[in-house]
PDB file of C-alpha atoms in Angstrom:
ATOM      1  CA  MET A   3      -3.968  -3.247  67.850  1.00 51.00           C
ATOM      2  CA  VAL A   4      -7.534  -4.474  67.565  1.00 51.00           C
ATOM      3  CA  LEU A   5     -10.516  -2.645  68.972  1.00 52.00           C
ATOM      4  CA  ASN A   6     -13.552  -4.738  69.585  1.00 53.00           C
ATOM      5  CA  ASN A   7     -16.855  -3.180  68.977  1.00 53.00           C
ATOM      6  CA  ALA A   8     -20.044  -5.140  69.499  1.00 54.00           C
ATOM      7  CA  LEU A   9     -21.354  -4.146  66.095  1.00 54.00           C
ATOM      8  CA  ASN A  10     -18.271  -3.777  63.965  1.00 53.00           C
ATOM      9  CA  PRO A  11     -14.723  -4.903  64.746  1.00 54.00           C
ATOM     10  CA  ILE A  12     -12.193  -2.337  63.533  1.00 57.00           C
ATOM     11  CA  ILE A  13      -8.536  -2.997  62.959  1.00 57.00           C
ATOM     12  CA  VAL A  14      -6.456   0.076  63.697  1.00 52.00           C
ATOM     13  CA  LYS A  15      -2.989   0.430  62.240  1.00 58.00           C
ATOM     14  CA  PHE A  16      -0.474   3.173  62.584  1.00 55.00           C
ATOM     15  CA  PHE A  17      -1.407   6.107  60.390  1.00 58.00           C
ATOM     16  CA  TYR A  18       1.049   8.216  58.494  1.00 61.00           C
ATOM     17  CA  PRO A  19       0.489  11.953  58.573  1.00 65.00           C
ATOM     18  CA  LEU A  20      -1.479  13.193  55.617  1.00 64.00           C
ATOM     19  CA  VAL A  21       0.716  15.325  53.370  1.00 57.00           C
ATOM     20  CA  ILE A  22      -1.012  17.715  51.004  1.00 61.00           C
ATOM     21  CA  ILE A  23       1.137  18.895  48.150  1.00 60.00           C
ATOM     22  CA  THR A  24       0.172  22.352  46.938  1.00 71.00           C
ATOM     23  CA  MET A  25       1.293  23.928  43.746  1.00 76.00           C
ATOM     24  CA  PRO A  26       2.451  27.542  43.589  1.00 82.00           C
ATOM     25  CA  SER A  27      -0.363  29.879  42.632  1.00 82.00           C
ATOM     26  CA  PHE A  28      -1.481  33.489  42.562  1.00 85.00           C
ATOM     27  CA  ASP A  29      -4.659  35.444  41.842  1.00 85.00           C
ATOM     28  CA  ILE A  30      -5.148  38.109  39.174  1.00 86.00           C
ATOM     29  CA  ILE A  31      -7.568  40.796  40.318  1.00 85.00           C
ATOM     30  CA  SER A  32      -8.524  44.342  39.421  1.00 86.00           C
ATOM     31  CA  GLU A  33      -9.386  46.396  42.479  1.00 86.00           C
ATOM     32  CA  PHE A  34      -8.731  49.814  43.941  1.00 86.00           C
ATOM     33  CA  ASP A  35      -8.583  51.175  47.450  1.00 86.00           C
ATOM     34  CA  LYS A  36     -11.838  53.043  48.107  1.00 89.00           C
ATOM     35  CA  HIS A  37     -10.306  54.921  51.005  1.00 92.00           C
ATOM     36  CA  GLU A  38      -7.536  56.301  48.769  1.00 91.00           C
ATOM     37  CA  ILE A  39     -10.123  57.370  46.186  1.00 92.00           C
ATOM     38  CA  LYS A  40     -12.134  59.167  48.861  1.00 93.00           C
ATOM     39  CA  ASN A  41      -9.001  60.972  50.071  1.00 93.00           C
ATOM     40  CA  ALA A  42      -8.020  61.953  46.525  1.00 93.00           C
ATOM     41  CA  ILE A  43     -11.494  63.320  45.761  1.00 93.00           C
ATOM     42  CA  ASP A  44     -11.495  65.269  49.040  1.00 93.00           C
ATOM     43  CA  GLN A  45      -8.171  66.816  47.999  1.00 93.00           C
ATOM     44  CA  ALA A  46      -9.541  67.602  44.540  1.00 93.00           C
ATOM     45  CA  ASN A  47     -12.622  69.287  46.072  1.00 92.00           C
ATOM     46  CA  LYS A  48     -10.366  71.360  48.281  1.00 93.00           C
ATOM     47  CA  GLU A  49      -8.248  72.427  45.305  1.00 92.00           C
ATOM     48  CA  VAL A  50     -11.319  73.347  43.234  1.00 92.00           C
ATOM     49  CA  THR A  51     -12.712  75.534  46.013  1.00 90.00           C
ATOM     50  CA  THR A  52      -9.410  77.400  46.455  1.00 90.00           C
ATOM     51  CA  ARG A  53      -8.415  77.916  42.813  1.00 88.00           C
ATOM     52  CA  PHE A  54      -9.023  81.352  41.320  1.00 90.00           C
ATOM     53  CA  ASP A  55     -10.384  80.094  37.982  1.00 86.00           C
ATOM     54  CA  PHE A  56     -13.139  78.165  39.794  1.00 85.00           C
ATOM     55  CA  LYS A  57     -14.332  81.047  42.015  1.00 85.00           C
ATOM     56  CA  GLY A  58     -18.110  81.451  41.906  1.00 81.00           C
ATOM     57  CA  THR A  59     -18.736  78.449  39.630  1.00 83.00           C
ATOM     58  CA  ASP A  60     -20.112  76.007  42.228  1.00 86.00           C
ATOM     59  CA  SER A  61     -17.797  73.310  40.885  1.00 89.00           C
ATOM     60  CA  SER A  62     -17.621  70.152  42.958  1.00 90.00           C
ATOM     61  CA  PHE A  63     -16.899  66.440  43.011  1.00 92.00           C
ATOM     62  CA  GLU A  64     -19.368  63.961  44.458  1.00 92.00           C
ATOM     63  CA  LEU A  65     -18.349  60.381  45.176  1.00 91.00           C
ATOM     64  CA  THR A  66     -20.868  57.534  45.475  1.00 89.00           C
ATOM     65  CA  ASP A  67     -20.108  53.818  45.707  1.00 83.00           C
ATOM     66  CA  ASP A  68     -18.717  53.351  42.205  1.00 86.00           C
ATOM     67  CA  LYS A  69     -19.363  56.705  40.526  1.00 92.00           C
ATOM     68  CA  LEU A  70     -17.647  60.062  40.603  1.00 92.00           C
ATOM     69  CA  ILE A  71     -19.899  62.947  39.570  1.00 93.00           C
ATOM     70  CA  MET A  72     -18.296  66.234  38.547  1.00 93.00           C
ATOM     71  CA  THR A  73     -20.467  69.362  38.457  1.00 92.00           C
ATOM     72  CA  SER A  74     -19.386  72.727  37.079  1.00 92.00           C
ATOM     73  CA  GLY A  75     -20.505  75.713  35.018  1.00 88.00           C
ATOM     74  CA  SER A  76     -18.973  74.700  31.663  1.00 88.00           C
ATOM     75  CA  THR A  77     -17.469  71.744  29.856  1.00 90.00           C
ATOM     76  CA  PHE A  78     -14.072  73.468  29.818  1.00 90.00           C
ATOM     77  CA  GLN A  79     -14.098  73.569  33.605  1.00 91.00           C
ATOM     78  CA  LEU A  80     -15.129  69.886  33.670  1.00 91.00           C
ATOM     79  CA  GLN A  81     -12.031  69.080  31.617  1.00 92.00           C
ATOM     80  CA  GLN A  82      -9.887  70.961  34.120  1.00 92.00           C
ATOM     81  CA  MET A  83     -11.598  69.164  36.992  1.00 92.00           C
ATOM     82  CA  PHE A  84     -10.958  65.825  35.318  1.00 93.00           C
ATOM     83  CA  SER A  85      -7.238  66.562  35.074  1.00 93.00           C
ATOM     84  CA  ILE A  86      -7.219  67.606  38.757  1.00 93.00           C
ATOM     85  CA  ALA A  87      -8.956  64.355  39.735  1.00 93.00           C
ATOM     86  CA  CYS A  88      -6.545  62.272  37.636  1.00 93.00           C
ATOM     87  CA  SER A  89      -3.496  63.916  39.193  1.00 94.00           C
ATOM     88  CA  LYS A  90      -4.823  63.456  42.737  1.00 93.00           C
ATOM     89  CA  LEU A  91      -5.743  59.819  42.088  1.00 92.00           C
ATOM     90  CA  SER A  92      -2.390  58.965  40.533  1.00 92.00           C
ATOM     91  CA  ARG A  93      -0.545  60.569  43.448  1.00 92.00           C
ATOM     92  CA  ARG A  94      -2.528  58.341  45.761  1.00 89.00           C
ATOM     93  CA  GLY A  95      -1.536  55.212  43.823  1.00 89.00           C
ATOM     94  CA  VAL A  96      -4.877  54.621  42.104  1.00 88.00           C
ATOM     95  CA  ASP A  97      -4.532  53.599  38.462  1.00 87.00           C
ATOM     96  CA  ILE A  98      -6.711  55.906  36.361  1.00 87.00           C
ATOM     97  CA  ALA A  99      -7.290  53.153  33.803  1.00 86.00           C
ATOM     98  CA  CYS A 100     -10.125  51.939  36.049  1.00 86.00           C
ATOM     99  CA  MET A 101     -12.160  55.043  35.149  1.00 88.00           C
ATOM    100  CA  GLU A 102     -14.811  55.045  32.437  1.00 90.00           C
ATOM    101  CA  VAL A 103     -15.629  58.636  31.530  1.00 91.00           C
ATOM    102  CA  GLY A 104     -19.175  59.501  30.468  1.00 91.00           C
ATOM    103  CA  ASP A 105     -20.323  62.382  28.303  1.00 92.00           C
ATOM    104  CA  PRO A 106     -21.003  65.812  29.837  1.00 91.00           C
ATOM    105  CA  LYS A 107     -24.712  66.452  30.335  1.00 92.00           C
ATOM    106  CA  PRO A 108     -25.934  70.047  30.517  1.00 90.00           C
ATOM    107  CA  GLY A 109     -28.719  70.801  32.945  1.00 84.00           C
ATOM    108  CA  GLY A 110     -29.743  74.384  33.578  1.00 84.00           C
ATOM    109  CA  LYS A 111     -26.764  76.490  34.626  1.00 87.00           C
ATOM    110  CA  THR A 112     -24.506  73.535  35.350  1.00 90.00           C
ATOM    111  CA  VAL A 113     -22.926  70.689  33.436  1.00 92.00           C
ATOM    112  CA  ARG A 114     -22.544  67.236  34.991  1.00 93.00           C
ATOM    113  CA  GLN A 115     -20.243  64.414  34.034  1.00 93.00           C
ATOM    114  CA  GLU A 116     -20.241  60.904  35.461  1.00 94.00           C
ATOM    115  CA  ILE A 117     -17.113  58.815  35.807  1.00 92.00           C
ATOM    116  CA  THR A 118     -17.654  55.145  36.571  1.00 92.00           C
ATOM    117  CA  LEU A 119     -14.974  53.482  38.686  1.00 90.00           C
ATOM    118  CA  LYS A 120     -14.659  49.907  37.442  1.00 88.00           C
ATOM    119  CA  GLN A 121     -13.532  47.150  39.763  1.00 87.00           C
ATOM    120  CA  GLY A 122     -13.243  43.396  39.309  1.00 84.00           C
ATOM    121  CA  LEU A 123     -12.635  41.397  36.163  1.00 84.00           C
ATOM    122  CA  ASP A 124     -15.676  41.015  33.950  1.00 84.00           C
ATOM    123  CA  SER A 125     -16.103  37.692  32.169  1.00 85.00           C
ATOM    124  CA  ALA A 126     -14.854  38.958  28.792  1.00 87.00           C
ATOM    125  CA  LEU A 127     -11.606  40.300  30.259  1.00 87.00           C
ATOM    126  CA  ALA A 128     -11.109  37.167  32.376  1.00 87.00           C
ATOM    127  CA  LYS A 129     -11.521  34.992  29.261  1.00 88.00           C
ATOM    128  CA  LYS A 130      -9.059  37.213  27.403  1.00 89.00           C
ATOM    129  CA  ILE A 131      -6.493  36.808  30.204  1.00 88.00           C
ATOM    130  CA  VAL A 132      -6.915  33.025  30.218  1.00 88.00           C
ATOM    131  CA  LYS A 133      -6.537  32.962  26.417  1.00 89.00           C
ATOM    132  CA  LEU A 134      -3.351  35.080  26.601  1.00 88.00           C
ATOM    133  CA  ILE A 135      -1.875  32.701  29.161  1.00 86.00           C
ATOM    134  CA  LYS A 136      -2.770  29.617  27.121  1.00 86.00           C
ATOM    135  CA  ASP A 137      -1.424  31.155  23.909  1.00 86.00           C
ATOM    136  CA  LYS A 138       2.027  31.567  25.510  1.00 83.00           C
ATOM    137  CA  LYS A 139       2.059  27.788  26.104  1.00 82.00           C
ATOM    138  CA  LEU A 140       3.562  28.060  29.554  1.00 82.00           C
ATOM    139  CA  LYS A 141       3.247  25.172  31.968  1.00 85.00           C
ATOM    140  CA  VAL A 142       0.537  26.811  34.051  1.00 85.00           C
ATOM    141  CA  GLN A 143      -3.207  26.486  34.411  1.00 85.00           C
ATOM    142  CA  ALA A 144      -5.543  29.465  34.583  1.00 86.00           C
ATOM    143  CA  ALA A 145      -9.064  29.241  35.963  1.00 85.00           C
ATOM    144  CA  ILE A 146     -11.730  31.908  36.258  1.00 86.00           C
ATOM    145  CA  GLN A 147     -13.111  32.186  39.801  1.00 86.00           C
ATOM    146  CA  GLY A 148     -15.802  34.842  39.942  1.00 83.00           C
ATOM    147  CA  ASP A 149     -14.196  38.225  39.338  1.00 85.00           C
ATOM    148  CA  GLN A 150     -10.621  36.948  39.546  1.00 86.00           C
ATOM    149  CA  VAL A 151      -8.375  34.495  37.725  1.00 87.00           C
ATOM    150  CA  ARG A 152      -6.334  31.884  39.634  1.00 88.00           C
ATOM    151  CA  VAL A 153      -3.081  30.786  37.991  1.00 88.00           C
ATOM    152  CA  THR A 154      -1.323  27.630  39.230  1.00 88.00           C
ATOM    153  CA  GLY A 155       1.830  25.925  38.065  1.00 85.00           C
ATOM    154  CA  LYS A 156       4.576  23.570  39.169  1.00 85.00           C
ATOM    155  CA  ASN A 157       7.299  26.161  38.942  1.00 83.00           C
ATOM    156  CA  ARG A 158       7.528  29.594  40.532  1.00 84.00           C
ATOM    157  CA  ASP A 159       9.464  30.897  37.515  1.00 84.00           C
ATOM    158  CA  ASP A 160       6.569  30.025  35.199  1.00 84.00           C
ATOM    159  CA  LEU A 161       4.209  32.046  37.388  1.00 86.00           C
ATOM    160  CA  GLN A 162       6.586  35.002  37.370  1.00 86.00           C
ATOM    161  CA  SER A 163       6.805  34.861  33.581  1.00 87.00           C
ATOM    162  CA  VAL A 164       2.977  34.993  33.437  1.00 87.00           C
ATOM    163  CA  ILE A 165       3.018  38.114  35.630  1.00 87.00           C
ATOM    164  CA  LYS A 166       5.667  39.709  33.416  1.00 88.00           C
ATOM    165  CA  MET A 167       3.721  38.858  30.256  1.00 87.00           C
ATOM    166  CA  LEU A 168       0.484  40.326  31.626  1.00 87.00           C
ATOM    167  CA  ARG A 169       2.217  43.529  32.726  1.00 87.00           C
ATOM    168  CA  GLU A 170       3.538  43.998  29.188  1.00 87.00           C
ATOM    169  CA  GLU A 171       0.087  43.524  27.647  1.00 85.00           C
ATOM    170  CA  LYS A 172      -2.072  46.605  27.227  1.00 82.00           C
ATOM    171  CA  LEU A 173      -5.342  45.544  28.838  1.00 83.00           C
ATOM    172  CA  GLU A 174      -8.253  47.905  29.463  1.00 81.00           C
ATOM    173  CA  MET A 175      -8.165  47.383  33.241  1.00 83.00           C
ATOM    174  CA  PRO A 176      -5.295  47.662  35.724  1.00 85.00           C
ATOM    175  CA  LEU A 177      -4.321  44.280  37.139  1.00 84.00           C
ATOM    176  CA  GLN A 178      -2.988  43.355  40.555  1.00 83.00           C
ATOM    177  CA  PHE A 179      -1.382  40.058  41.481  1.00 84.00           C
ATOM    178  CA  GLU A 180      -2.006  38.807  45.002  1.00 83.00           C
ATOM    179  CA  ASN A 181      -1.968  35.673  47.161  1.00 78.00           C
ATOM    180  CA  PHE A 182       1.291  34.429  45.662  1.00 73.00           C
ATOM    181  CA  ARG A 183       1.783  31.057  47.345  1.00 77.00           C
ATOM    182  CA  ASP A 184       4.741  28.761  47.055  1.00 74.00           C
TER     183      ASP A 184
END
């Protein structure tokens, strides 16, 4: 079929549908559910206010965007509060490996301790993950994309072996695997 255009004659043929072949892939991330952390800290605050050994100490947890601040009368009570927070977080499904504990800082009658909640893969950890994947010499490609690592391969089994290998490694951050596409 020929279409005539005054400026440019175009010959139109039958087009075949465009087929895009995608390779299986998944993303490696390190995140936590902020709502679950808020619920766990609310439970920990409730436990601290009702426990007998914390009566009259003005012990409390305060949660900001990425910091948990514990306030109490002594460092011993801060240690107890930390164990309470860890138990509440783990019951809620939050991996406590995402916490970076600071030193206790005395200030007047109270002692404060900051716990930083880390989220996302920093560049050093992302490079380490890519290096681990390349060292195993699997038939996959790993690419750093911001604060996550995308792993692609021809075979689903290769991707699953990468997930298994990374779960066995002892990395400083908890990892989640999402967006598994076939």
